[in-house]
Coordinates of C-alpha atoms and ligand atoms in Angstrom, one line a residue:
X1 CA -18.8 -95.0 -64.5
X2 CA -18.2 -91.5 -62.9
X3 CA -19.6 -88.8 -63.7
X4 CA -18.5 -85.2 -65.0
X5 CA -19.9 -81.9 -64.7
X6 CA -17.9 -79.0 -65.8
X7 CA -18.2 -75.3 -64.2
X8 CA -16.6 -72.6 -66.1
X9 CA -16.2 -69.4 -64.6
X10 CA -16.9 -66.5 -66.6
X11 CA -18.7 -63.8 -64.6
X12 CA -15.7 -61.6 -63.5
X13 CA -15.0 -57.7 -65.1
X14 CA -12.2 -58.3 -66.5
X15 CA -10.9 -55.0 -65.9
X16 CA -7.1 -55.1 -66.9
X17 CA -8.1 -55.7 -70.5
X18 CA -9.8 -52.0 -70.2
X19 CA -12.8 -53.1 -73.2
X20 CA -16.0 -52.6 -73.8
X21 CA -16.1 -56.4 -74.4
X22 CA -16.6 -58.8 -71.7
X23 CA -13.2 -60.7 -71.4
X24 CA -14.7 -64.2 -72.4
X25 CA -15.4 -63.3 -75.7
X26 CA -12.2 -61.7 -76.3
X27 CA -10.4 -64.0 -79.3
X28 CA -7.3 -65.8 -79.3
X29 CA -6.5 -66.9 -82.9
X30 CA -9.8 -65.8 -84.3
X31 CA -11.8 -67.5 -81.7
X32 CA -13.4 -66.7 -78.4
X33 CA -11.4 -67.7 -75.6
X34 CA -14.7 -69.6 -74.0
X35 CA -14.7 -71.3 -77.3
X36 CA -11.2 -72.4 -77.1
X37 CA -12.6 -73.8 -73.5
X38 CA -15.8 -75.9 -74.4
X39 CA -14.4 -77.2 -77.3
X40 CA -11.6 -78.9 -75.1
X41 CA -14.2 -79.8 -72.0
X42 CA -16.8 -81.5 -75.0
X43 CA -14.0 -83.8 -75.8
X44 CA -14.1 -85.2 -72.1
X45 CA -18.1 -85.7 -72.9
X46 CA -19.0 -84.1 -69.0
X47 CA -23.0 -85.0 -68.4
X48 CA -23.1 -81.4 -67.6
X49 CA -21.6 -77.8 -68.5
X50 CA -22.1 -74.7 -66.3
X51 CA -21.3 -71.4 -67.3
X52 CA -21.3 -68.8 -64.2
X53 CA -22.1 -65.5 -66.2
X54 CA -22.4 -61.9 -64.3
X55 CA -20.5 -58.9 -65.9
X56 CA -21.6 -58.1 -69.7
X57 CA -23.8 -61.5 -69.4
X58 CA -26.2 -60.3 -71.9
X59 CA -23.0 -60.6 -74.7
X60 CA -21.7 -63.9 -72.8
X61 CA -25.1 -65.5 -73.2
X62 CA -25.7 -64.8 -76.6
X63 CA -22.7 -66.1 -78.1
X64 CA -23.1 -69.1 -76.3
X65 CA -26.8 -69.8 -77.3
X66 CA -25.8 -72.6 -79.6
X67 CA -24.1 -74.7 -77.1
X68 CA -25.0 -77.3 -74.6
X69 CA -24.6 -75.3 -71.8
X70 CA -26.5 -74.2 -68.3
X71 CA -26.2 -70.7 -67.6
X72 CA -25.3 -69.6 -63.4
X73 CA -25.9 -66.2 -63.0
X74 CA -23.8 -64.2 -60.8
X75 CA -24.5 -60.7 -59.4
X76 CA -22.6 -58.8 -57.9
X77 CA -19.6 -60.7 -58.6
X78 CA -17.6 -61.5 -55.3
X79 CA -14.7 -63.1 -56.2
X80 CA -14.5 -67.0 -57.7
X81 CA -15.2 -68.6 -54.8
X82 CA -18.5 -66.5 -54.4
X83 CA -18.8 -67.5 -58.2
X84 CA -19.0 -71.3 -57.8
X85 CA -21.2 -70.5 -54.5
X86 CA -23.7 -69.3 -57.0
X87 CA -24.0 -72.7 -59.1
X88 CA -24.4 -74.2 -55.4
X89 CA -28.2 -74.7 -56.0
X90 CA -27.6 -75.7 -60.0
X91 CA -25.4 -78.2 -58.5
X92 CA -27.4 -79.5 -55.8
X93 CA -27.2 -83.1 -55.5
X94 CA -25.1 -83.3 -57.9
X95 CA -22.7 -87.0 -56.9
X96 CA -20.2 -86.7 -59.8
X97 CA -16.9 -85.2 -59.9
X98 CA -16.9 -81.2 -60.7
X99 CA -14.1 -79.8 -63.5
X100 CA -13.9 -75.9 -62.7
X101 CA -12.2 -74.4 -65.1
X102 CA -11.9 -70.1 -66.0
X103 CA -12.9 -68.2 -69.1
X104 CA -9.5 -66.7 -69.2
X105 CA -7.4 -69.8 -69.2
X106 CA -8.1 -70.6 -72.9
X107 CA -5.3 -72.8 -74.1
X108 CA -5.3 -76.0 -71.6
X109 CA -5.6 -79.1 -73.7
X110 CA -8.3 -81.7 -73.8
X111 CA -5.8 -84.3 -73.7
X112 CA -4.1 -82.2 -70.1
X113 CA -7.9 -81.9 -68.7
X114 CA -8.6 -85.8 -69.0
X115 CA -4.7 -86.4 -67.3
X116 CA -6.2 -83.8 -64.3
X117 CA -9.5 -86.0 -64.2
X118 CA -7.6 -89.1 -64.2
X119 CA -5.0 -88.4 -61.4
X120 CA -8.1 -87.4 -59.7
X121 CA -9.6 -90.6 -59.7
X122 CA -7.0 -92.5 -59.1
X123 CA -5.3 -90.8 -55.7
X124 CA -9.3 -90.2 -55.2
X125 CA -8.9 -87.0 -54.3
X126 CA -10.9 -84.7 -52.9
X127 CA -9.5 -82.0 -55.1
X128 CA -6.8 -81.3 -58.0
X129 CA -5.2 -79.3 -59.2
X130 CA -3.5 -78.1 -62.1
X131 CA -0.4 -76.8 -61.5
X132 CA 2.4 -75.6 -63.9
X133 CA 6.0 -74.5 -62.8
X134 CA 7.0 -70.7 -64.1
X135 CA 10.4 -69.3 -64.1
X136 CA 8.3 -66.0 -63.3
X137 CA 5.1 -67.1 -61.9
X138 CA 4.0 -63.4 -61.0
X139 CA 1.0 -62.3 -61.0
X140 CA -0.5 -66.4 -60.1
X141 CA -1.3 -67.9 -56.9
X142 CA 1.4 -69.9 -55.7
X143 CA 1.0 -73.8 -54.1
X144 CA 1.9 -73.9 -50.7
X145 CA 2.8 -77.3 -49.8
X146 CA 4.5 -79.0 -46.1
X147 CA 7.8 -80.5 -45.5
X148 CA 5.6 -83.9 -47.1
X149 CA 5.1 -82.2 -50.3
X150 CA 1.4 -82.3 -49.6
X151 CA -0.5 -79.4 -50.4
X152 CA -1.7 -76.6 -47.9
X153 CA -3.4 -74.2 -49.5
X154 CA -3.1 -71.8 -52.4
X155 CA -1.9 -68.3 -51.9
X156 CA -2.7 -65.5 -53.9
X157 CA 0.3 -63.1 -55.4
X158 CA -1.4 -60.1 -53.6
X159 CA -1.6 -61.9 -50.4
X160 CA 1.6 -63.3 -50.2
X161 CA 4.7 -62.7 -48.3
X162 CA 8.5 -63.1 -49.9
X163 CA 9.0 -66.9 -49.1
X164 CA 5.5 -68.1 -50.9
X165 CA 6.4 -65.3 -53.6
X166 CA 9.6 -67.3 -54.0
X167 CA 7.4 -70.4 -55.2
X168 CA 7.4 -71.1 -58.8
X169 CA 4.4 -73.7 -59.0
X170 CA 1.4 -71.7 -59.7
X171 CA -2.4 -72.7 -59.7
X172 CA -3.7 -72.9 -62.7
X173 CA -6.9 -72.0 -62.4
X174 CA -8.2 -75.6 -63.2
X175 CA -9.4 -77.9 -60.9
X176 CA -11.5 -81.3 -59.9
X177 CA -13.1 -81.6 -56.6
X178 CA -15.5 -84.1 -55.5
X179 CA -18.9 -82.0 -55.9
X180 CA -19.8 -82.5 -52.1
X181 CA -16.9 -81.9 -50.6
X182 CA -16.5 -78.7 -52.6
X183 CA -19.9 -77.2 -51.4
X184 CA -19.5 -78.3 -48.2
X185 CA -15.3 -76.5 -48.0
X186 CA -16.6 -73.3 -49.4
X187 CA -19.2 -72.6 -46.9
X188 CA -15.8 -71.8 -44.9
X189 CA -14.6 -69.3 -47.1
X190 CA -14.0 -65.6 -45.5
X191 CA -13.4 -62.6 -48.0
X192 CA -10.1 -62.1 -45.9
X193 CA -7.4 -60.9 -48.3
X194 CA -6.5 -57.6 -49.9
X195 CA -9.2 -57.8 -52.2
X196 CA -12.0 -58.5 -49.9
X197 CA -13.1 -61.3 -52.2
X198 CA -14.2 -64.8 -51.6
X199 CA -11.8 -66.6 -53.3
X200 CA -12.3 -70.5 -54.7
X201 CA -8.8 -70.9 -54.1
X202 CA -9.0 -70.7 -50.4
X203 CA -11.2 -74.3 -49.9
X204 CA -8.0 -76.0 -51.0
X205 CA -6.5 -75.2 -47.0
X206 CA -9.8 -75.0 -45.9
X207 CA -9.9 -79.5 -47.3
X208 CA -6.3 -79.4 -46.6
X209 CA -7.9 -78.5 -42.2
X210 CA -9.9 -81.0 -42.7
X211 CA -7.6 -84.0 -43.9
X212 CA -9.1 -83.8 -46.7
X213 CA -6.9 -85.4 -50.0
X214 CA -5.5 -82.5 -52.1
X215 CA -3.8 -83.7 -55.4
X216 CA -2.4 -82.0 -58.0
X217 CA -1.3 -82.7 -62.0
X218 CA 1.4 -81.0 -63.6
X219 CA 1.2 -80.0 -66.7
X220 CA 4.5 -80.5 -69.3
X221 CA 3.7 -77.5 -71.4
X222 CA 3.4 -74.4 -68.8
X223 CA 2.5 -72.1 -72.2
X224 CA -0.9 -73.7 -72.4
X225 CA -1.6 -72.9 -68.4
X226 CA -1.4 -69.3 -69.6
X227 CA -4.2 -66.5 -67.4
X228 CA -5.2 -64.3 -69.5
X229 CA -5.7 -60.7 -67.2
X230 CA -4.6 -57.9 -69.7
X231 CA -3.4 -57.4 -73.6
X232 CA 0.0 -58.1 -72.9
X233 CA -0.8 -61.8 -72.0
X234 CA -3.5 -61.8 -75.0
X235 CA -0.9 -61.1 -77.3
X236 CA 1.5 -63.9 -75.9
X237 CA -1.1 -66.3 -75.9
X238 CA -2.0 -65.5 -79.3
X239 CA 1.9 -66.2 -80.2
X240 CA 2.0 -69.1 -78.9
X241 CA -1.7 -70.6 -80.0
X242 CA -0.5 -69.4 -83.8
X243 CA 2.6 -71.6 -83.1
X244 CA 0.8 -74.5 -82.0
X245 CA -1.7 -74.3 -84.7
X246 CA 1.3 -74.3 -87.5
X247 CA 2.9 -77.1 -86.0
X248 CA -0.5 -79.3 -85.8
X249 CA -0.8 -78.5 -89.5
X250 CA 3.2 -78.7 -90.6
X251 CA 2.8 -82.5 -89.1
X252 CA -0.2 -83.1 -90.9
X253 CA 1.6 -82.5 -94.1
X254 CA 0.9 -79.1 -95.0
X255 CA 3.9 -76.9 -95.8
X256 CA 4.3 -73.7 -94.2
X257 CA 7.1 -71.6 -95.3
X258 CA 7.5 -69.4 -92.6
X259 CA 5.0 -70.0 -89.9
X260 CA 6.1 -66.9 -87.7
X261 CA 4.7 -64.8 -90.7
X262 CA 2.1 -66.9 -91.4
X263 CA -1.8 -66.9 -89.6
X264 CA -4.2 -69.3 -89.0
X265 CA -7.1 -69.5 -87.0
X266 CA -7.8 -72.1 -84.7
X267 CA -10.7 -73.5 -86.5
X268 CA -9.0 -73.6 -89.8
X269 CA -9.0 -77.1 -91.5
X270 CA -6.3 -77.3 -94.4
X271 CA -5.4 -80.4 -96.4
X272 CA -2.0 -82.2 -96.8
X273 CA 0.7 -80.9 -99.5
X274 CA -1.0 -77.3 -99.4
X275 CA 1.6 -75.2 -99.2
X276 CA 1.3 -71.8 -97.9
X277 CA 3.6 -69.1 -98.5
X278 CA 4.5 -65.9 -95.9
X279 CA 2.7 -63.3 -95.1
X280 CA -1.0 -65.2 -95.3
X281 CA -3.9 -64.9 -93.3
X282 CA -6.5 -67.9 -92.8
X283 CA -8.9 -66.7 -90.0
X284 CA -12.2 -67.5 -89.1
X285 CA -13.9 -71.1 -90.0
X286 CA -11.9 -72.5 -93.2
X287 CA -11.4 -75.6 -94.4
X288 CA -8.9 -75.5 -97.4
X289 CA -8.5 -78.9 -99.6
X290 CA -5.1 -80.6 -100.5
X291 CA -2.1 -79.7 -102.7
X292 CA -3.1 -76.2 -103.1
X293 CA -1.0 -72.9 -102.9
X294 CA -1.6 -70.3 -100.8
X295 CA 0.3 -66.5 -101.4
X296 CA 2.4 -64.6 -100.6
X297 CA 0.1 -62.0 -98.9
X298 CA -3.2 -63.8 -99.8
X299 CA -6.3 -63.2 -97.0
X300 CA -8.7 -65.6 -96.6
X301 CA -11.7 -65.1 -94.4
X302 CA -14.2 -68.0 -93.8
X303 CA -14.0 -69.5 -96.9
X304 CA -13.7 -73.2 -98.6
X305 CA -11.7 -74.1 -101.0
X306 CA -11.3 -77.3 -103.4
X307 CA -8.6 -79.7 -103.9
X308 CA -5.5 -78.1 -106.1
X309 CA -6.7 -74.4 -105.8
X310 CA -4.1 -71.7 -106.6
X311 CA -4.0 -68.3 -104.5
X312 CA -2.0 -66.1 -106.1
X313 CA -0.2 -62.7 -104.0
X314 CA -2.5 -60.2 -102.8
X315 CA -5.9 -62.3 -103.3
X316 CA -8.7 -61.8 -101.1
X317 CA -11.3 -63.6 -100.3
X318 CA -13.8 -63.8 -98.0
X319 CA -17.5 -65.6 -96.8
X320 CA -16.8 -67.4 -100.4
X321 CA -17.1 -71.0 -101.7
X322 CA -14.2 -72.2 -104.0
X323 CA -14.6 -75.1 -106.1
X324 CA -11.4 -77.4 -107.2
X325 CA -8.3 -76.5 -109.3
X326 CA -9.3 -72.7 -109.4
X327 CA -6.9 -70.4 -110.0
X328 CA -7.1 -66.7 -108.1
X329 CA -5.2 -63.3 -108.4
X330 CA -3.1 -62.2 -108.4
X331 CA -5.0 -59.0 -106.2
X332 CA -8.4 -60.2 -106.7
X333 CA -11.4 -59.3 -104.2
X334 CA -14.1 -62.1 -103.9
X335 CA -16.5 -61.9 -101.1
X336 CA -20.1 -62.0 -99.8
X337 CA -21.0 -65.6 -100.5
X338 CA -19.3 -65.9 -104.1
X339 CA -19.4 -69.6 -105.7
X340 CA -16.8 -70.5 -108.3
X341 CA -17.6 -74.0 -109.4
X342 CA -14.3 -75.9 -110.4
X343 CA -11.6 -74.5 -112.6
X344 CA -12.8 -71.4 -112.5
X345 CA -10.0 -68.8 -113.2
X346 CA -10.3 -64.8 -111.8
X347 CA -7.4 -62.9 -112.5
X348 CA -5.9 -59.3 -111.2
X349 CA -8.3 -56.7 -110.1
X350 CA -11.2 -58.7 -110.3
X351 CA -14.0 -58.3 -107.4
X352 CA -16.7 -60.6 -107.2
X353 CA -19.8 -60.1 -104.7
X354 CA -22.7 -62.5 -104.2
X355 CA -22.3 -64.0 -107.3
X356 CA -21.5 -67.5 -108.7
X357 CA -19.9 -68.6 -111.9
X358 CA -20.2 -71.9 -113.4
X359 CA -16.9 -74.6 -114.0
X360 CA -14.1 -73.2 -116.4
X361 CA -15.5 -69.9 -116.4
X362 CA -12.8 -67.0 -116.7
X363 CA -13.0 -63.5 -115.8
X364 CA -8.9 -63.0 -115.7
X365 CA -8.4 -59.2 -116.1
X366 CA -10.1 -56.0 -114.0
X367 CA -13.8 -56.9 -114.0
X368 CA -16.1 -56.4 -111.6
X369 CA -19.3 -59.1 -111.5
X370 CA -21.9 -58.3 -108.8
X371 CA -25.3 -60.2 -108.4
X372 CA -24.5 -62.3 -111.4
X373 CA -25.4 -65.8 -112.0
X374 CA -22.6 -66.8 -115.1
X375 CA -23.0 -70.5 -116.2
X376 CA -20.1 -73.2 -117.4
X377 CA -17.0 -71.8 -119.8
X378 CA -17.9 -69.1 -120.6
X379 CA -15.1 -66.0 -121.4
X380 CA -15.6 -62.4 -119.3
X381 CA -13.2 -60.3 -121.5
X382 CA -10.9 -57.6 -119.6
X383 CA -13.1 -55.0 -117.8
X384 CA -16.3 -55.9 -118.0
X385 CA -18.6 -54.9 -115.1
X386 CA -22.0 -55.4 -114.1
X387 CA -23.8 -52.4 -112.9
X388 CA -25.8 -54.1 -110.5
X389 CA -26.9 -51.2 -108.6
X390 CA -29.9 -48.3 -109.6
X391 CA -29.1 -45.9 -107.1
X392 CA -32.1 -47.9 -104.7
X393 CA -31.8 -51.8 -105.5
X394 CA -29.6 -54.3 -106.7
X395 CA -30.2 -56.3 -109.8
X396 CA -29.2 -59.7 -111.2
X397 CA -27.5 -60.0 -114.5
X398 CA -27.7 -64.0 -116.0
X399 CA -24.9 -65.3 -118.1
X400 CA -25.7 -69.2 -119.4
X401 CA -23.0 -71.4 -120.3
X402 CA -20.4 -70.7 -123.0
X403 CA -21.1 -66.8 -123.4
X404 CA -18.5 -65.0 -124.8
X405 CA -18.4 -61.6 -123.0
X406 CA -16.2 -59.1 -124.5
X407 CA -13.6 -56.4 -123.2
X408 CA -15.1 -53.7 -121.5
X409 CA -18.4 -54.6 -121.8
X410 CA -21.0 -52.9 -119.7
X411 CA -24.0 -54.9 -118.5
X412 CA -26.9 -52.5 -116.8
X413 CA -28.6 -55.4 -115.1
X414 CA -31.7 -56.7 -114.8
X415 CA -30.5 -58.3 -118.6
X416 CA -29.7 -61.6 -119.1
X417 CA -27.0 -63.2 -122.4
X418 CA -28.1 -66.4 -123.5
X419 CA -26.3 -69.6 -124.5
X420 CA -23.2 -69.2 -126.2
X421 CA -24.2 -65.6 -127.5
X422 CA -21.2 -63.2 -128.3
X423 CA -20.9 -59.6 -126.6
X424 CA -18.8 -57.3 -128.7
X425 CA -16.3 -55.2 -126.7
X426 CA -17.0 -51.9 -125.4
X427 CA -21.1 -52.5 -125.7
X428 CA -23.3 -51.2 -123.3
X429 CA -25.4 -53.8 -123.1
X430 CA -29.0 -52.8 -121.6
X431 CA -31.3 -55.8 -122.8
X432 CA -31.7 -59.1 -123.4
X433 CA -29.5 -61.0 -126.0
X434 CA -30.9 -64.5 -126.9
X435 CA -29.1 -67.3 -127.1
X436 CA -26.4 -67.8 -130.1
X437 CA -26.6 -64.3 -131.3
X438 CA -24.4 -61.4 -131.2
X439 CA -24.9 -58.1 -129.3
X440 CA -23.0 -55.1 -130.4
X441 CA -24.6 -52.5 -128.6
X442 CA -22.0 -49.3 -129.4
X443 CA -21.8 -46.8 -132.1
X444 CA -20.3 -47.7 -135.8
X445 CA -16.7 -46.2 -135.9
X446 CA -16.0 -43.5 -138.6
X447 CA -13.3 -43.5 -140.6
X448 CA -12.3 -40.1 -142.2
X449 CA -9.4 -40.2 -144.5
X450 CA -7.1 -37.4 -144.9
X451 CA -9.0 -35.4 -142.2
X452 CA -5.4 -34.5 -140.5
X453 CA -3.9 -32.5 -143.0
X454 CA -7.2 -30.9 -144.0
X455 CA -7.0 -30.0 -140.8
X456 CA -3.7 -29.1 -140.3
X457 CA -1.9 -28.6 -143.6
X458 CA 1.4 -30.8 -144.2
X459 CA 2.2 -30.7 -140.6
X460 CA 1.0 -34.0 -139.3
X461 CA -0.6 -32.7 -136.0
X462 CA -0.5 -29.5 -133.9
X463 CA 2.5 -31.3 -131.8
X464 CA 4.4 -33.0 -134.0
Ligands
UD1_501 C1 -7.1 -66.7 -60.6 C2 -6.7 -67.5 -59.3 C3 -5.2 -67.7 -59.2 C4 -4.7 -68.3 -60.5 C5 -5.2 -67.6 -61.7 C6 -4.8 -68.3 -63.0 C7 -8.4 -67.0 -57.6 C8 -8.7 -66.2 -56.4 N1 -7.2 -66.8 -58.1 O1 -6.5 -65.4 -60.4 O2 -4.9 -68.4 -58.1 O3 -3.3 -68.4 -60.5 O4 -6.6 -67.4 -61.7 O5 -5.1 -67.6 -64.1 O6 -9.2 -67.7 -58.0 N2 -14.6 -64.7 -62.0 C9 -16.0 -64.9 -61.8 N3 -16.5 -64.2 -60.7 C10 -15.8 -63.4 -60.0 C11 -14.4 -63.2 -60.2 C12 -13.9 -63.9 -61.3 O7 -16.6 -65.7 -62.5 O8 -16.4 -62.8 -59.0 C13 -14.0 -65.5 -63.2 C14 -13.4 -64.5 -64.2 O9 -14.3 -64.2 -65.2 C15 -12.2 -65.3 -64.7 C16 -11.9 -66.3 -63.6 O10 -13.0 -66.3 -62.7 O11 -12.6 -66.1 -65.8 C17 -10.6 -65.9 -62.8 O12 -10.8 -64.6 -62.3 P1 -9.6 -63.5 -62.3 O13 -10.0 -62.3 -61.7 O14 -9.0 -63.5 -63.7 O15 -8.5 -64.3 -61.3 P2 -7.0 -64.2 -61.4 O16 -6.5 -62.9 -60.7 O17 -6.4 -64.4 -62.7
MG502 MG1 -7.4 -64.4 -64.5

C-alpha cells in the first residue's frame, strides 16, 4: 500500500487579519481552523503529519500538544516554498506520497482530500493539485495550462499579467506530490516575484520543465476551497461552515427552525427529533441527546444534555452536565461544572455554579445554589440562596434526598439539611438540621390587635 505523509503549513504572519493571534488558531465555528484541518487529514490515516510552525509558534505548538503531530520549525519565514524546504530534512527519505495542505484553508473536506489522493495515484502524478473554478478568483493564484490543457505552472495574483488574471481556476493551496520529486523541484525555486519569496507554487512549472506529470482534481463545492487572508473571508467562511453544519444536522433528523439564525459549532453532536428554535447558540464541544427543545434565545456552551431535555428562552448554560427529561428556564444561568441528574427542573432566574442536584429535584423560581451537593426530590422553594462565600473561601452546603427547602430561605454554608427535613420560609439557616426535623430559624411574628387606630384614631392609616 502507499503511503501518506501530510505537511501542513502554518508558519506564515498572517498579517491581513491584523491580531495578536497567530492566524492558525483563529476559529471558524468555534474551532481552530488547524483543527478544522487535522481532523479532515486523520480521516485519510497519513503514517505521518507535519506541522511547519514559525510566527507566534510558541501558541501554535501548544494548542496542538495533544495531537499526533511532528512539529518543522521555520525561521525566518520565506515564503511556502521556503516553508516545505524546511521539513526537507524531517522528510528525508521519506518514499510515500506528500499531502501539503495550509493552515488557512480550513474547510476542504476529508472526503475531497481522499478524491485529490486518488486522482494522484491513478494518473501517477508527480503532483496535484486542487483546483476550484471562482467567478472572482482574486486574490488566488491562477493555473496556467497549454493549448493541451496540461498544466504549466501556477501564477500568483501579484505576479500576474491581464490574460492569466483573466483565469478563473485558482490553486487551492492543496496539493500531492511524489515526496522526491518535490525536494528534488524546489531546490530550483528563485524568490523572483514581487514579494521576494520562495514560493511552493513555483515547483509546479519548475516539474512541468522537466516533463514531469502535473495533475489536478477539481473540487464541486468551490465554498470549501475558501483562503482565509483577512476578517472579511473569516466571516464568509464562518457563514458558510454554519450552513453546512445545519444541513449535516437538518438531514440527520434534527429540526432547525431557522438555521440562518441559528449557531452551532462544528464539534457539536445533537440527536434526532431535537428541535431547535431561532436565535440559539450551541458552541464549543456539545453533544445534545434526542427529541429535546432548544429556545428561543437559549446559549449553550460545552455542555451535555440527556435524551427529552427542555431549554426554555433565555437559558444559559455552560461547562454543565444535564441529565434526561430536565426541564430549564426560562432565563436560568447554570455553569461551572453543574450536574443535574434526570428530571431535574430549574426554573426563571435560577443560577447554578459547581453544584449538582440529584433526579427530580426542583429549584423553579429565583434561587441561587452555589457549591451545593442537593440529593434526589427534593423541593428548593422560591428564592432560596446559598451563601457560599465568607468574604475569603467558598463553602459547601449538603442537601440529602427529599428535603423540603422553603421560600426564601437563607443557607450560610458550611451547614448541611438532612433527609427529608423541612426548612420553614424566610429562615436563616446557619447550622445543621438533622434528618426528619424541622428548622425554623426566624423570629415569632407578633400580632397586635387594634394597634392602628391607637395609633391613629378612626382614620385607618396616615394615607388613607
Ligand atoms: C497561497 C498560494 C496561492 C493560493 C492560496 C490559496 C503561494 C505562493 N500562494 O497564497 O497560490 O491560491 O494560498 O489560499 O503558496 N506559510 C508558511 N510560511 C511562509 C509563508 C506562508 O508556513 O513563509 C503558510 C501560511 O501560514 C499559510 C499558508 O502558508 O497557512 C499560505 O500562505 P499565505 O501567505 O496565506 O498565501 P496566500 O497569499 O494565501
Ligand atoms: Mg492564504
Amino acid at each position: 500500500v502507499a503511503q501518506l505523509a501530510a505537511l501542513v503549513l502554518a508558519a506564515g504572519e498572517g498579517t491581513r487579519m491584523k491580531s495578536r493571534h497567530p492566524k492558525p488558531l483563529m476559529p471558524v465555528c468555534g474551532k481552530p481552523m488547524i483543527m478544522h484541518i487535522l481532523d479532515q487529514l486523520e480521516l485519510l490515516g497519513p503514517e505521518r503529519v507535519l506541522v511547519v510552525v514559525g510566527a507566534r509558534r510558541e501558541q501554535v505548538i501548544a494548542a496542538l500538544a495533544q495531537r499526533r503531530v511532528e512539529f518543522v520549525v521555520q525561521e525566518p519565514q520565506r515564503g511556502t516554498g521556503h516553508a516545505v524546504q524546511c521539513a526537507q530534512g524531517a522528510l528525508e527519505g521519506w518514499q510515500g506520497d506528500l499531502l501539503v495542505t495550509c493552515a488557512d484553508v480550513p474547510l476542504v473536506r476529508a472526503t475531497t482530500l481522499q478524491q485529490l489522493l486518488d486522482t494522484h495515484r491513478q494518473e501517477r502524478a508527480a503532483a496535484t493539485l486542487l483546483t476550484a473554478l471562482y467567478p472572482d478568483p482574486t486574490g488566488y493564484g491562477r493555473v496556467v495550462r497549454d493549448a493541451a490543457g496540461a498544466i504549466v505552472g501556477i501564477v500568483e495574483e501579484r505576479d500576474a499579467d491581464a490574460a492569466v488574471r483573466a483565469i478563473r481556476e485558482v490553486n487551492v493551496g492543496v496539493y500531492v506530490f511524489q515526496t522526491p520529486a518535490l525536494l528534488e523541484a524546489l531546490a530550483h525555486i528563485e524568490p523572483s516575484n514581487v514579494q521576494g519569496e520562495l514560493y511552493l507554487t513555483d515547483v509546479v512549472a519548475v516539474m512541468a520543465r522537466q516533463g514531469l506529470r502535473i495533475a489536478a482534481f477539481q473540487t464541486d463545492t468551490p465554498q470549501e476551497a475558501m483562503g482565509i487572508n483577512d476578517r472579511v473571508q473569516l466571516a464568509r467562511a464562518e457563514a458558510w461552515c454554519r450552513q453546512q453544519i445545519c444541513q449535516r444536522l437538518l438531514r440527520d433528523g434534527v429540526t432547525i427552525l431557522d438555521p440562518t439564525s441559528t449557531f452551532i459549532d462544528a464539534d457539536v453532536l445533537i440527536g434526532a427529533d431535537t428541535v431547535i428554535w431561532p436565535g440559539v447558540h450551541i458552541l464549543g464541544r456539545c453533544i445534545i441527546g434526542a427529541g429535546c427543545t432548544i429556545g428561543p434565545h437559549a446559549y449553550l456552551v460545552s455542555s451535555n444534555l440527556g435524551e427529552g431535555c427542555a431549554v426554555q428562552v433565555g437559558a444559559v448554560i455552560s461547562h454543565s452536565q444535564i441529565g434526561a427529561g430536565c426541564s430549564l428556564g426560562p432565563y436560568c444561568h447554570l455553569r461551572d461544572h453543574t450536574q443535574l441528574a434526570d428530571d431535574v427542573r430549574v426554573g426563571s432566574y435560577t443560577e447554578i455554579v459547581r453544584s449538582s442536584l440529584g433526579p427530580g429535584t426542583k429549584a423553579l423560581h429565583f434561587s441561587y445554589l452555589g457549591d451545593a451537593q442537593i440529593g434526589a426530590r427534593v423541593n428548593i422553594g422560591a428564592g432560596c440562596v446559598t451563601c457560599n462565600f465568607d468574604g475569603r473561601q467558598k463553602h459547601l452546603t449538603v442537601i440529602d434526598s427529599r428535603a423540603f427547602v422553603g421560600s426564601d430561605v437563607i443557607l450560610v454554608a458550611p451547614v448541611h439539611v438532612g433527609e427529608g427535613a423541612y426548612i420553614a420560609a424566610g429562615s436563616v439557616i446557619t447550622e445543621d438540621v438533622p434528618a426528619g426535623a424541622l428548622a425554623i430559624a426566624r423570629s415569632r411574628q407578633i400580632v397586635k390587635p387594634e394597634w392602628v387606630r391607637r395609633r391613629f384614631g378612626d382614620q385607618l392609616s396616615p394615607n388613607a
